[in-house]
Structures are given as structure tokens and as C-alpha cells.
Coordinates of C-alpha atoms in Angstrom, one line a residue:
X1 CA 97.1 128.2 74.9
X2 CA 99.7 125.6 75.2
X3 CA 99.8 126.3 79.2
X4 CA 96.1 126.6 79.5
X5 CA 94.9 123.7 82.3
X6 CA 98.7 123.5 83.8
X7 CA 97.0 124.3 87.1
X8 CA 94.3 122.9 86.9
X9 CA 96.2 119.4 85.9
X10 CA 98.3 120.3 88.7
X11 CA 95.6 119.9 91.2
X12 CA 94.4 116.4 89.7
X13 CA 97.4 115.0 90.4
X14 CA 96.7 113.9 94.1
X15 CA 92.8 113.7 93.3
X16 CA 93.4 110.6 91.2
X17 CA 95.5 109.0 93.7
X18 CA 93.0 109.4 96.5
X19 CA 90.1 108.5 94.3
X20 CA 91.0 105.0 95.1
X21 CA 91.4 105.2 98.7
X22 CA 88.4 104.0 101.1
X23 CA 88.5 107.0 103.8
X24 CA 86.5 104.1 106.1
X25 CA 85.5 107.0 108.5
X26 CA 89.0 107.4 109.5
X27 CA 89.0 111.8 110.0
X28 CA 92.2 112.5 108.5
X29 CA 91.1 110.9 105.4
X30 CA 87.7 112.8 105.4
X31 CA 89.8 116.1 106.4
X32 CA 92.2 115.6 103.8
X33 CA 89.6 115.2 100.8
X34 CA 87.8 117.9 101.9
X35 CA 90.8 120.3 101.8
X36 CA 92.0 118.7 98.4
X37 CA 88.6 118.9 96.7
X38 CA 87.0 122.4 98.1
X39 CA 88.5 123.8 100.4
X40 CA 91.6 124.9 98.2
X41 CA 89.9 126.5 95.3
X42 CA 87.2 128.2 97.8
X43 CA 90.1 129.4 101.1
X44 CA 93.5 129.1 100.1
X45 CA 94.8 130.4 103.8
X46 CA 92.1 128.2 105.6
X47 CA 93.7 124.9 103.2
X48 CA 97.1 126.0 104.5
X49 CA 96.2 125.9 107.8
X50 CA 94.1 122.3 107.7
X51 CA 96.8 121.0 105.8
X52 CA 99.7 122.3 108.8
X53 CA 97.6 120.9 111.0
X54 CA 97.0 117.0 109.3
X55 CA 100.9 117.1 108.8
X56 CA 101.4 118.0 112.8
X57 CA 98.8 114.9 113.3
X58 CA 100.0 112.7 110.9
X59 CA 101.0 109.2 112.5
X60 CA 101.8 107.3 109.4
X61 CA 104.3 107.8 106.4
X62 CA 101.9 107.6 104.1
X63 CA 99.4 110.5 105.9
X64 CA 103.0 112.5 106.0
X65 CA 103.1 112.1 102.1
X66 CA 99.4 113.1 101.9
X67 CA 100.4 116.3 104.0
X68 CA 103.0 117.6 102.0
X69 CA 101.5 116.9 98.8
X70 CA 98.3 118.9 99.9
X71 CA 100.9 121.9 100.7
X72 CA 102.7 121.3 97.6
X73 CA 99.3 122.0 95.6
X74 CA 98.3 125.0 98.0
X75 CA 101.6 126.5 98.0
X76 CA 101.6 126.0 93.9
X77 CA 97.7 128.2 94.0
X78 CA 99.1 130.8 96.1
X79 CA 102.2 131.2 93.4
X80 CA 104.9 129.9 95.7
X81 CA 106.5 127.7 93.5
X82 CA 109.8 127.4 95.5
X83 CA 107.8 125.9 98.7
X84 CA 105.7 124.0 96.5
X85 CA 108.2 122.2 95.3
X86 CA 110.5 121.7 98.3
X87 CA 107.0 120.0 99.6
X88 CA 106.7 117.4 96.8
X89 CA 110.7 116.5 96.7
X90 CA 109.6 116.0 100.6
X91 CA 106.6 113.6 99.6
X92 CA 108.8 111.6 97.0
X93 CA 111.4 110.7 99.0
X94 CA 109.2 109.4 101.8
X95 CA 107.7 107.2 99.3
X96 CA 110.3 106.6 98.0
X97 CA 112.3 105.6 101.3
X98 CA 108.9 103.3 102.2
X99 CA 108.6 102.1 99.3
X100 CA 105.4 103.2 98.5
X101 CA 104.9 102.8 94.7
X102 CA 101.5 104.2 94.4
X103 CA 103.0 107.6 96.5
X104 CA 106.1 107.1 94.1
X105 CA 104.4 107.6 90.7
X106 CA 102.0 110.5 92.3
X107 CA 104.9 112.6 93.6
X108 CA 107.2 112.0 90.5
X109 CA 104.2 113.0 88.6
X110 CA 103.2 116.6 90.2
X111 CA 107.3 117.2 90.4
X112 CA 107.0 116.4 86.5
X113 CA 104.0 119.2 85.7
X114 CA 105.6 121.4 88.3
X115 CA 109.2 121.3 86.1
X116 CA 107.3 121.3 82.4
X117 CA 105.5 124.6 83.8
X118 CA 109.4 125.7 84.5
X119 CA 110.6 125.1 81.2
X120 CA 112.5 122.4 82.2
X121 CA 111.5 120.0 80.0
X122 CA 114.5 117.1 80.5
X123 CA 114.0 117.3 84.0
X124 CA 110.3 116.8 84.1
X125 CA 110.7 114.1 81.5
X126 CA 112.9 112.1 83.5
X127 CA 110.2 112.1 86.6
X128 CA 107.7 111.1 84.3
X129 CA 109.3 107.8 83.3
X130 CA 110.0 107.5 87.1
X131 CA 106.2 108.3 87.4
X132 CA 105.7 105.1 85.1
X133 CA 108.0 102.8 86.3
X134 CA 106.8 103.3 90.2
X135 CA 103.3 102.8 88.7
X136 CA 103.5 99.6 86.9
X137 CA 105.0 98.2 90.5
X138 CA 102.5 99.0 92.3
X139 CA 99.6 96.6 93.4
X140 CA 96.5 98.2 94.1
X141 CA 94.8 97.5 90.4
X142 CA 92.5 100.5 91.0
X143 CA 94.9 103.0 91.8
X144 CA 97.4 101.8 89.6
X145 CA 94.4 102.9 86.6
X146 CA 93.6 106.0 88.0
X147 CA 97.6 107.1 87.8
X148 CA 97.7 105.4 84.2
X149 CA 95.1 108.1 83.7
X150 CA 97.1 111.1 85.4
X151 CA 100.7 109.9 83.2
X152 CA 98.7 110.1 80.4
X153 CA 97.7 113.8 80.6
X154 CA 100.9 114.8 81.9
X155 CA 101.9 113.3 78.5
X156 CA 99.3 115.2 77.1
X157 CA 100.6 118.1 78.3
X158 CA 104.3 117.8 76.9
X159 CA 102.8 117.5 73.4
X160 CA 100.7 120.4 73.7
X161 CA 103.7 122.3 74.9
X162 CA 105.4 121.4 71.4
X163 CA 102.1 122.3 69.7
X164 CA 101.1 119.0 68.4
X165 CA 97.7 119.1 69.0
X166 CA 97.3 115.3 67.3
X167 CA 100.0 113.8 69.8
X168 CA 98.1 115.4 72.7
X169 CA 94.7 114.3 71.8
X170 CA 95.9 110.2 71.1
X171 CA 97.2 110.7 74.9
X172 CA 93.6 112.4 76.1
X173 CA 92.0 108.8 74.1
X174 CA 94.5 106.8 76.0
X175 CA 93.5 108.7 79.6
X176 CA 89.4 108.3 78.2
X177 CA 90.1 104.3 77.6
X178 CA 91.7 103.7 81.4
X179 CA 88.6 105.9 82.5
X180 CA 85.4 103.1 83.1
X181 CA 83.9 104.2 86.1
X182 CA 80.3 104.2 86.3
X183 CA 77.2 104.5 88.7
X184 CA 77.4 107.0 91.7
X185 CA 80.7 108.9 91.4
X186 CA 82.3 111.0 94.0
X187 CA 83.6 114.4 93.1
X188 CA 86.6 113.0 92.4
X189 CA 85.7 110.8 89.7
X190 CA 83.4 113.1 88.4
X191 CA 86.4 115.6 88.3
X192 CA 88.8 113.3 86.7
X193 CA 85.7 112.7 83.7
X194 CA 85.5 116.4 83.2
X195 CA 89.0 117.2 83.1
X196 CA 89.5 114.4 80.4
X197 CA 86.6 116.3 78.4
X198 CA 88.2 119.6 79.0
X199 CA 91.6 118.2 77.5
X200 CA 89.7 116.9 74.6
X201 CA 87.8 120.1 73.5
X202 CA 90.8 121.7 73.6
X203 CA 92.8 119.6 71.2
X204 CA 89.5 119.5 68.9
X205 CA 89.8 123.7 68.9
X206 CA 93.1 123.3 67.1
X207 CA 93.1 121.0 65.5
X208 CA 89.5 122.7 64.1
X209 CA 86.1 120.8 65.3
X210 CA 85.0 123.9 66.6
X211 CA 81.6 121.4 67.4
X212 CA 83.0 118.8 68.9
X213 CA 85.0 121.5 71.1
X214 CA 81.6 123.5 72.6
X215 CA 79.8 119.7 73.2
X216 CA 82.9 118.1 74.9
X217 CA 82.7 121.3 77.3
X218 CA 79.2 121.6 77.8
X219 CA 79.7 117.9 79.4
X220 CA 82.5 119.0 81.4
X221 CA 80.2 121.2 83.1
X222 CA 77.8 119.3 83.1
X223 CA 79.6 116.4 84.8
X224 CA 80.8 119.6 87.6
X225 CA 77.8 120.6 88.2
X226 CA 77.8 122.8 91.1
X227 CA 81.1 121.9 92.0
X228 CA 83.2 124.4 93.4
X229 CA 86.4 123.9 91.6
X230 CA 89.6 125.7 89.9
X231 CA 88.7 123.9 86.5
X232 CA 85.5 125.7 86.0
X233 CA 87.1 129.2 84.9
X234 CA 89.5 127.3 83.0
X235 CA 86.6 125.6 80.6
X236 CA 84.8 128.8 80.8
X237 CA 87.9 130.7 78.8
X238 CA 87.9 127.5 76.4
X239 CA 84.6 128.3 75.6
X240 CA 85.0 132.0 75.2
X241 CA 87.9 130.8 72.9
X242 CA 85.3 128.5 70.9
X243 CA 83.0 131.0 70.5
X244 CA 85.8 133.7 69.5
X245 CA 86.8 131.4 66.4
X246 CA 82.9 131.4 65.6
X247 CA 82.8 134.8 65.9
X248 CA 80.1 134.8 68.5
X249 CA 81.4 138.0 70.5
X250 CA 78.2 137.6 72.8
X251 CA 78.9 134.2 73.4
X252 CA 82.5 135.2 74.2
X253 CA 82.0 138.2 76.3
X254 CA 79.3 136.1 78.7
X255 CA 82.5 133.2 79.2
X256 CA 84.4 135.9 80.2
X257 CA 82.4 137.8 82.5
X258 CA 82.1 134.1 84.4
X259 CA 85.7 133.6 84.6
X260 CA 85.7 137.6 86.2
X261 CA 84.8 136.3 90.1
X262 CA 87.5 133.7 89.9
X263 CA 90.3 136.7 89.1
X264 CA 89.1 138.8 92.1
X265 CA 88.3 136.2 94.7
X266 CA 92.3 134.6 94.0
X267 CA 95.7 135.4 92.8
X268 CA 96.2 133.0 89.9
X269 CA 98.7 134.6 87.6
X270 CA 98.6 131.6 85.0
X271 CA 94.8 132.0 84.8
X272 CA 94.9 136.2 84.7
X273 CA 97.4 136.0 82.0
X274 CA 95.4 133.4 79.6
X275 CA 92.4 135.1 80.5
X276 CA 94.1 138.5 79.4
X277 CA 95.1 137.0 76.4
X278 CA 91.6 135.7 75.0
X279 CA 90.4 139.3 76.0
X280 CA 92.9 141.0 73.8
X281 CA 91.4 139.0 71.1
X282 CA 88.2 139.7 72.3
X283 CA 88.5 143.3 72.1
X284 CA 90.4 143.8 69.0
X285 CA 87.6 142.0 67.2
X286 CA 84.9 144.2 68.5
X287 CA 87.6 147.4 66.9
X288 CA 88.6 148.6 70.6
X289 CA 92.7 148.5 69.8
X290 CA 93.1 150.3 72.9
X291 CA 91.6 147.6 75.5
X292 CA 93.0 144.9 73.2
X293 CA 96.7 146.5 74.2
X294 CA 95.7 147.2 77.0
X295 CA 95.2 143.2 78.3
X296 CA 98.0 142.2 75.7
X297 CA 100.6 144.2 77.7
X298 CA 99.2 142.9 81.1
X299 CA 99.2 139.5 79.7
X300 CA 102.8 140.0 78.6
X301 CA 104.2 141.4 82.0
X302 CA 102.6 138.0 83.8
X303 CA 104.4 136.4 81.0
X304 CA 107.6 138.0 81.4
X305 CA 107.4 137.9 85.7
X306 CA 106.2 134.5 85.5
X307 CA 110.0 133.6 83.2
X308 CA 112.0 136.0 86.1
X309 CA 110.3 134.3 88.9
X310 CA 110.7 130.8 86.9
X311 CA 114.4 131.5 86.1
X312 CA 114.9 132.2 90.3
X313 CA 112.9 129.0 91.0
X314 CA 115.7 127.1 88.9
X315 CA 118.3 128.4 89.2
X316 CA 117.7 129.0 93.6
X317 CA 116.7 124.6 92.8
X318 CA 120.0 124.2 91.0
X319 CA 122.1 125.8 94.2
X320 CA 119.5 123.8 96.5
X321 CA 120.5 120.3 94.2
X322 CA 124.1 121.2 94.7
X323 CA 124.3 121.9 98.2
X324 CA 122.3 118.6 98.7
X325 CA 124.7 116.8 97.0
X326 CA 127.6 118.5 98.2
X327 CA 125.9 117.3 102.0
X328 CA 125.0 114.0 100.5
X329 CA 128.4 113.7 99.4
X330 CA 130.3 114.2 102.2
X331 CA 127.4 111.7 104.1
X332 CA 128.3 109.6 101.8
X333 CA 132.4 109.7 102.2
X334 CA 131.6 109.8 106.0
X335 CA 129.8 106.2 105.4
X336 CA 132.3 105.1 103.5
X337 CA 135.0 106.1 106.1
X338 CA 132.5 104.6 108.8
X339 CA 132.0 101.4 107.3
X340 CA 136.1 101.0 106.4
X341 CA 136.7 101.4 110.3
X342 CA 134.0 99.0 111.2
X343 CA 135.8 96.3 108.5
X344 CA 138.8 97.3 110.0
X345 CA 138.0 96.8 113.9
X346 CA 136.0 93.2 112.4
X347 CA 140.0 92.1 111.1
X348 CA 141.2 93.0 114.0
X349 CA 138.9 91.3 116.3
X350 CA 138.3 88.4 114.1
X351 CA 142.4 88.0 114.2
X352 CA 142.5 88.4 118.2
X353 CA 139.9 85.4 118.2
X354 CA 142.0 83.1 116.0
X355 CA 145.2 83.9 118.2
X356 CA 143.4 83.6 120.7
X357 CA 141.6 80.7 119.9
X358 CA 145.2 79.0 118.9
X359 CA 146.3 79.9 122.2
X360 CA 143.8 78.2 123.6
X361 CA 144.3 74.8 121.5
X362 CA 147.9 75.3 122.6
X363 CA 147.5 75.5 126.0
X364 CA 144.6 72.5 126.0
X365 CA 147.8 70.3 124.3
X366 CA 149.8 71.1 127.1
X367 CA 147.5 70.7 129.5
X368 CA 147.0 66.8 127.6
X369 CA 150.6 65.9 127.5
X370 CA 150.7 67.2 131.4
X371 CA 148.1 64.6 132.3
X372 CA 149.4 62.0 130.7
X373 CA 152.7 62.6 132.5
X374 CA 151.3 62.7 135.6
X375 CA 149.3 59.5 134.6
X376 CA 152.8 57.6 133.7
X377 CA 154.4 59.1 136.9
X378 CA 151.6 57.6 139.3
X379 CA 152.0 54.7 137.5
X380 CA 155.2 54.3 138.3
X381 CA 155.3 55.4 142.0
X382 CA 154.3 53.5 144.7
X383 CA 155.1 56.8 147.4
X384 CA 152.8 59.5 148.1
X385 CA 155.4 61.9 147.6
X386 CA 155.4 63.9 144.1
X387 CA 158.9 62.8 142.4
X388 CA 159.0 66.7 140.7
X389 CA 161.1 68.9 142.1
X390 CA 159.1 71.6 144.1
X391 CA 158.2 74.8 143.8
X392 CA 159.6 78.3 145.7
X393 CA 156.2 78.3 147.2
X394 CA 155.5 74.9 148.1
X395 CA 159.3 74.8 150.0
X396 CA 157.9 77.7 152.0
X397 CA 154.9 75.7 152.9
X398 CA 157.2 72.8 153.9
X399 CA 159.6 75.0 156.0
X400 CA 156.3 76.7 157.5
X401 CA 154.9 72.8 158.4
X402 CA 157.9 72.0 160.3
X403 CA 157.8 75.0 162.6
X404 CA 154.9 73.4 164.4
X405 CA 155.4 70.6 166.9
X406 CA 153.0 67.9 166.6
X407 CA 153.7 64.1 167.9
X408 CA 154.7 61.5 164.9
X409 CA 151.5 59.4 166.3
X410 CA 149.0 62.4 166.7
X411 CA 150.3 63.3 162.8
X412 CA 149.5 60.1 161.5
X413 CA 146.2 60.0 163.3
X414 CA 145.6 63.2 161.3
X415 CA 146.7 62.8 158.1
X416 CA 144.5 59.4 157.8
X417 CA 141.6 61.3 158.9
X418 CA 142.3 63.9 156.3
X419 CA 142.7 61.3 153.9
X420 CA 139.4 59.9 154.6
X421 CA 137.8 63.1 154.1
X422 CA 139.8 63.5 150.7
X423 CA 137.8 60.0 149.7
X424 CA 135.0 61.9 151.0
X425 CA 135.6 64.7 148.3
X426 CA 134.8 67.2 151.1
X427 CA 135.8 69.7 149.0
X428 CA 133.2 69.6 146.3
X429 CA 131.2 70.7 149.5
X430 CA 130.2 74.5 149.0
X431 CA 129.9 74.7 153.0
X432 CA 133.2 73.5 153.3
X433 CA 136.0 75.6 155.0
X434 CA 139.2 75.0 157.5
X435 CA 137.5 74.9 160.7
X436 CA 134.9 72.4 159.2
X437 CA 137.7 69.8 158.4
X438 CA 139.6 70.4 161.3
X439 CA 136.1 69.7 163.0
X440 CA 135.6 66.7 161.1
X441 CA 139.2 64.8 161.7
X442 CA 139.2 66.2 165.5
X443 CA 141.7 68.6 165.7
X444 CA 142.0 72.9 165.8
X445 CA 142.7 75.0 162.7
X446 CA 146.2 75.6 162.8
X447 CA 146.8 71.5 163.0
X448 CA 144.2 71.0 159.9
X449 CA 146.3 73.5 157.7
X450 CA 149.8 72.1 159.0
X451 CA 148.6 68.4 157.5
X452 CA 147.1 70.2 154.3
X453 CA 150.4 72.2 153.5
X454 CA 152.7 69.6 154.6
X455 CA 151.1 66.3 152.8
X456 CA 149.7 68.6 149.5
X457 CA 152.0 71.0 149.6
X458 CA 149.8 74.3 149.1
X459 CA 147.4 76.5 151.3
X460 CA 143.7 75.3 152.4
X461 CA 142.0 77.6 149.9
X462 CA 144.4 76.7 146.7
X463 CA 144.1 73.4 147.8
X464 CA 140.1 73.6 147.2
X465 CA 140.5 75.2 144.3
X466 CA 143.2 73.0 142.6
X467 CA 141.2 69.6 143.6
X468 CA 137.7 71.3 142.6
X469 CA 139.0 72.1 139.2
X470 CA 140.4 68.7 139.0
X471 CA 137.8 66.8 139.9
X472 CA 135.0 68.5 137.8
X473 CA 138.3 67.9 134.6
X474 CA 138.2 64.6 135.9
X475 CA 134.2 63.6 135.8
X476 CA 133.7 65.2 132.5
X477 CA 136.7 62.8 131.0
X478 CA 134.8 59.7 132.3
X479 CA 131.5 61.3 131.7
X480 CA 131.7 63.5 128.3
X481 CA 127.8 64.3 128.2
X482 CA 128.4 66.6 131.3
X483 CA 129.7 68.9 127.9
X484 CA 126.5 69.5 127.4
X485 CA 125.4 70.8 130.7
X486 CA 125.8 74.5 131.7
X487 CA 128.6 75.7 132.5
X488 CA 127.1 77.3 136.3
X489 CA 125.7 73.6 136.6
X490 CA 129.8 72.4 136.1
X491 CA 130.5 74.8 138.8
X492 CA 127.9 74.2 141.0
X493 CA 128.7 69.8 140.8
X494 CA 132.3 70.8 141.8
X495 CA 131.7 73.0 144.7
X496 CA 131.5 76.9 143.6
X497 CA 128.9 79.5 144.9
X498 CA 129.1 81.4 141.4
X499 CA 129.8 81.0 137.8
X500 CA 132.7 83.7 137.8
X501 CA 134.6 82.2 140.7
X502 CA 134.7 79.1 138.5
X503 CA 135.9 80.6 135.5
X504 CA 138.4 82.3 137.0
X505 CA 139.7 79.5 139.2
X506 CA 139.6 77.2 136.1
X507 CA 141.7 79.5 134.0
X508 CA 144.1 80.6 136.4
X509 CA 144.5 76.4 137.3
X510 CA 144.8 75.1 133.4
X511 CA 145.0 78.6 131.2
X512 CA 141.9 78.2 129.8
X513 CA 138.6 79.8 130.3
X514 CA 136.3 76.4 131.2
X515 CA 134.0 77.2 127.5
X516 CA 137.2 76.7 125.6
X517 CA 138.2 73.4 127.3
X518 CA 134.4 72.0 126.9
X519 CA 134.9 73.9 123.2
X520 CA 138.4 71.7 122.4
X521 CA 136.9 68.8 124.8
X522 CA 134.2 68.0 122.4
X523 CA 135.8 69.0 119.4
X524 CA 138.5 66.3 119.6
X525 CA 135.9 63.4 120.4
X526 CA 134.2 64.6 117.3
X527 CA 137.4 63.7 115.8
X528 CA 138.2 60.2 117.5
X529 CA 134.9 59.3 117.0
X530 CA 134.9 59.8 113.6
X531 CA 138.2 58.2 112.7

């Protein structure tokens, strides 16, 4: 008796969740409800297939967790615990990955009737007070009720597996206080009401209102109607019990020749063995011993398959459970090892950009003290000839100069010229080039480089380069908000066709990339300015 509305509970689960739901004409909804409410206790194969094909079509999480609850319930009415269950521990951990509260405390609930019908009582304990705590954070009001309603007969359930019929019925009250719905009720709502009745009369039949028990059950039907549901066959063998304890074997023998057409139309083992058992009773009060042993030993070979095929569920979860964590384990370990390496390679490239970074400064010092050298040396020169001894390179271009014959006059013509265009700052020009400034101080190419490499001592293009970079150094010293211009606009006010061309001709000139002189640049006005 203890097991007698397992299923039927079972099926309630996701009822109570989607009482609350507006389906707003969306056609999953309407599919879904249709398949949850009917279409499972009527065509168990035709619900399997609607149900594989909402979970194909399912766009959102929360359809997804719809889908696999509706198989979990289908596979459960077709006796495949194992699949049913895999479904559900599919459900809660999308919810619980979304966190989706109200799809939380559903799907710890079913997993908590699923492992009480198991026998494993700890286990489907523990989901329940998950079922609770998911509930209570939740924020749909409504919804939140209706799974007040659905914990509270799972409760119900727990104390009527221990037999204490008074525990069970103060947990049917607390189910009947949360239920307030009134005026034109779905099925749903009607189905939750007659459930709650159900769960009542059956508490009142033990604990002995025998009364109480046959009008709490006439409403339940009453409240059905012509509903075609699993809980109807369920009632009917509560009231064949009822009417056994009166002693009413015509009352009893017409319940069970309704319950009859549920056994043959599906497979319910929970439901043929209860049945079986209220027959045994049945016949052994109307003196036929043989028929009453007849259904008792049927009744106790569902019994004793339904343990076997529970103790294979269980134990086949138990290998599942460590195999999971075993693979959760090492994804775990493989995280652990991932996120190490990831710290690691951080270290290392946060401590290449600090020596990096003190390079940098180091080289910006330098390149400060060299300045001001060459400041004190101009100072103190009066010729246009560099008092630092030259380089290998610069000797060469010296040696190369005086291979060409040129006139001390035309030479001097030249040079002036070359100086003009210097004042000019042709060389900030980005059309500039050899044959250009030999054009503008009237002479050929091979003249215009000798006075270049003689009087500055380098080639025509390092000579562009070098005075670029120096000048653009030069305008952001006596103009420091050109720091806050763009580094392609720096390049482009000093000359260069492309951002990269700059950098590189900046760092290869002074050592630094140009964003770490404007970097050091601004950061020591910051600090003369603030002293």
C-alpha cells in the first residue's frame, strides 16, 4: 500500500511546474502539455516519439529541460527506469548549469521519487532538500506554490514508506493549504486537486475513517471527470480497498473490473502488482484460496523482479556515478594542470614586460644624458665639425667623398645650398628623395650624395631617417601635447609613409619603440610637474 500512487506522483511532478507557465500560443508549449497530460497515459510510443521530436526542435535551455523531463516520465511508464533516469540527471544539470531554479527544484524532485521508489532512501532525501532549497530561490510566486505543493507530497510519500500514516497526512494538509486555485481550471490544476484528495483518502484508510476515505475519492473523480489519466485506476483500487475493509465484495469486485482495461491497454508493473494484491484479498474473502494464491504469487514475482531490476538500476547508477567522477576527475586535474600553465606563461610574460620595460627606462636615460652631451658639446663649439671621434662607417664615407673631384668653389656653392634646404627641413617631406635635392641645389645625384656623406657623415637615406627621428624627438620636447597625438599622426608630421617604417626607424635610431619614449616622455613630466 505504501508504494500505491508512486507513479502516479511521478507523473505530477512536471504537471505542477507547467501549471504555471502561459503556453501564449507558442506550439512547443501546446505540444508539450498535450503529450504530458494525455498523450502519455493514452500512447506511450506515440509520447516517445512527440517528445524526440520537441527535444530535436528545442531552441532554448529551458524547452531542452522540458524535453528530457517528458522522456524521463515516458521512459519511467514504459518500465525503463535506467533511461528514465539518465533523462532527468540530463534535465538537472541543465538547470542547474542556467541557473534555472524553478527547473532545479522540478528535476531534483522527480530524481527524488525516482530514488525512494529504488529504495534508496538517503539518496532521494538529499535531492529533496536540493528540491527545497532551489525552490525557495526562485522568483516566479506562482510556480514557486505549485512546487511547495509537489515537495510536499514527495514528503508525503517518504512517511508513508515508513508507515506513518499521521506524518503523511500533516504533509497532504500542508500540500491542501498551498492549493487556492479557484474558477476555471485547466487539467492540470484540476489534476493537482484530485491527486491531493487521493493522498488524503488514503491516509484516512489507515489510519481508519473508512468515510472520510470513499468521499475524499468520490471528489477525486469527480474533479477528473472524463479525464484520461494514469491516476484514475490508481483511485479506483483505493476504493476497491475501502470497500474491502467494509466488506462490500460487490463494491470491491466493480473497482476492480474498472482498473481491468488499464492492465491490458499498458505495461504498468507497479499498478498490476498492487492491483494483484487487493485481489488476493478480494478472493480469499469470498473463500476462493486458490485465485487468492493465485494473484498473491503474481503479485510477489513483480515484487521480487521489480527488487532484481531495482538492484541493476543501482548498482549499473553506482558504476555510471563512478565512471562520471572518475571522467570528472581527470577534467578536473586537466583544469587544474591548464590553469597552472596559463599562471605560469602570465609570470613569465608579466616578467619579460618588466625587463623589458626597465630596459626601456634604461635606454630612455641614456638616450637623456646623450642629449645633453651633445647640448654641452654645441655649446662649446663654434665648427661644424663633430669633436667625437668617428665611426668605421662614417671614415668610409669620408674616404668615398674624396674620391670625387669637385672644385673648392663649386663645393661651397653646394654645401650652402644644401644647407639652405636643411633650414628648409626638406626632409620631413614624404616626396623627398636624392634626385629631388640635387634638383633643388642645382647639381646631379652623385654631387648631392658626395656633399651629404662628406658634410653629415652618413648615406642619403640614413641621413633622412636620423634627422626625421630627430626632429619629430625634437618638436615633442618643445611641444609635449604632441604626446597625445597618435602615434601614425607623429610619423606622418615627420615625414614617413607608414606607421611601421617609423617605429622601426625610431627604435633602430634611439633603442626604443616610439610608445615607450612617449610612455617615459610623459611619465617624467608627470613627475617634474608634480615636484
Amino acid at each position: 500500500m505504501k508504494k500505491v500512487l508512486i507513479i502516479c506522483f511521478f507523473l505530477l511532478f512536471c504537471q505542477y511546474y507547467t501549471f504555471g507557465q502561459e503556453t501564449k500560443g507558442d506550439e512547443f508549449d501546446k505540444r508539450y502539455i498535450e503529450v504530458n497530460v494525455s498523450l502519455v497515459a493514452t500512447n506511450v510510443v506515440e509520447a516517445e516519439r512527440v517528445a524526440d521530436s520537441l527535444l530535436a526542435v528545442a531552441s532554448s535551455d529551458e524547452q531542452k529541460i522540458k524535453s528530457y523531463m517528458l522522456l524521463a516520465k515516458i521512459y519511467e511508464n514504459k518500465g525503463d527506469m535506467s533511461k528514465s533516469i539518465k533523462s532527468a540527471i540530463k534535465a538537472n544539470s541543465l538547470a542547474e548549469m542556467t541557473l534555472n531554479y524553478s527547473w532545479q527544484a522540478v528535476t531534483s524532485g522527480l530524481l527524488s521519487t525516482t530514488f525512494r521508489r529504488l529504495g534508496l532512501m538517503k539518496v532521494s532525501e538529499r535531492y529533496l532538500v536540493q528540491a527545497e532549497k532551489a525552490n525557495e530561490k526562485q522568483s516566479d510566486k506562482e510556480r514557486q506554490v505549485l512546487t511547495r505543493i509537489n515537495i510536499a507530497h514527495e514528503w508525503y510519500f517518504h512517511a508513508v514508506a515508513e508507515n506513518d500514516y499521521h506524518k503523511a497526512k500533516k504533509y497532504v494538509l500542508q500540500a491542501a493549504s498551498n492549493i487556492k486555485m479557484e474558477g476555471n481550471e485547466d487539467k492540470r490544476a484540476l489534476l493537482i486537486k484530485a491527486t491531493n484528495d487521493q493522498l488524503n483518502a488514503i491516509c484516512e484508510l489507515h489510519i481508519g475513517d473508512i468515510n472520510n476515505t470513499d468521499s475524499l475519492l468520490e471528489a477525486s473523480l469527480k474533479k477528473l471527470g472524463g479525464m484520461e489519466t494514469n491516476l484514475k485506476p490508481y483511485i479506483y483500487r483505493i476504493m476497491a480497498e475501502s470497500a474491502l475493509a467494509k466488506k462490500d465484495l460487490e463494491k470491491a469486485n466493480q473497482c476492480l473490473n474498472l482498473i481491468d482495461p488499464y492492465l491490458k491497454e499498458k505495461n504498468v508493473e507497479e499498478l498490476e502488482m498492487l492491483t494483484y494484491e487487493t485481489k488476493a484479498v478480494y478472493y480469499k474473502m469470498r473463500g476462493d484460496f486458490s485465485l487468492s494464491n493465485d494473484y498473491t504469487a503474481k503479485a510477489i514475482h513483480i515484487k521480487d523482479n521489480s527488487i532484481k531490476i531495482a538492484q541493476q538500476i543501482s548498482d549499473g547508477l553506482i558504476d555510471e556515478i563512478g565512471t562520471d567522477k572518475e571522467i570528472y576527475e581527470n577534467r578536473y586535474m586537466m583544469a587544474i594542470v591548464g590553469l597552472v600553465l596559463v599562471v605560469l606563461c602570465f609570470i613569465i610574460f608579466s616578467g619579460y614586460l618588466i625587463l623589458l620595460k626597465r630596459h626601456y627606462k634604461k635606454r630612455y636615460h641614456q638616450l637623456r644624458e646623450r642629449d645633453v652631451k651633445d647640448q654641452a658639446l654645441d655649446a662649446g663649439s663654434s665648427s661644424v665639425s663633430h669633436p667625437i671621434a668617428l665611426s668605421k662607417r662614417e671614415i668610409e664615407l669620408k674616404k668615398e667623398a674624396k674620391e670625387i673631384n669637385i672644385s673648392k668653389e663649386t663645393e661651397d656653392r653646394l654645401y650652402q645650398g644644401f644647407l639652405f634646404e636643411e633650414r628648409d627641413l626638406f626632409f620631413i617631406d614624404k616626396t623627398t628623395s636624392l634626385a629631388k635635392l640635387a634638383s633643388s641645389i642645382g647639381t646631379n645625384q652623385r654631387y648631392a650624395s658626395y656633399i651629404v656623406q662628406k658634410y653629415r657623415s652618413m648615406d642619403f637615406y640614413t641621413y633622412l631617417q636620423t634627422n626625421r627621428i630627430n626632429y619629430i624627438i625634437g618638436r615633442i620636447k618643445s611641444d609635449p601635447t604632441l604626446l597625445d597625438f597618435k602615434l601614425a599622426h607623429l610619423a606622418e608630421m615627420c615625414g614617413f609613409s607608414s606607421l611601421s617604417t617609423f617605429s622601426t626607424a625610431f627604435k633602430n635610431q634611439t633603442g626604443l619603440p616610439p610608445s615607450a619614449f612617449v610612455h617615459f616622455t610623459k611619465k617624467e613630466l608627470e613627475e617634474s610637474g608634480g615636484q
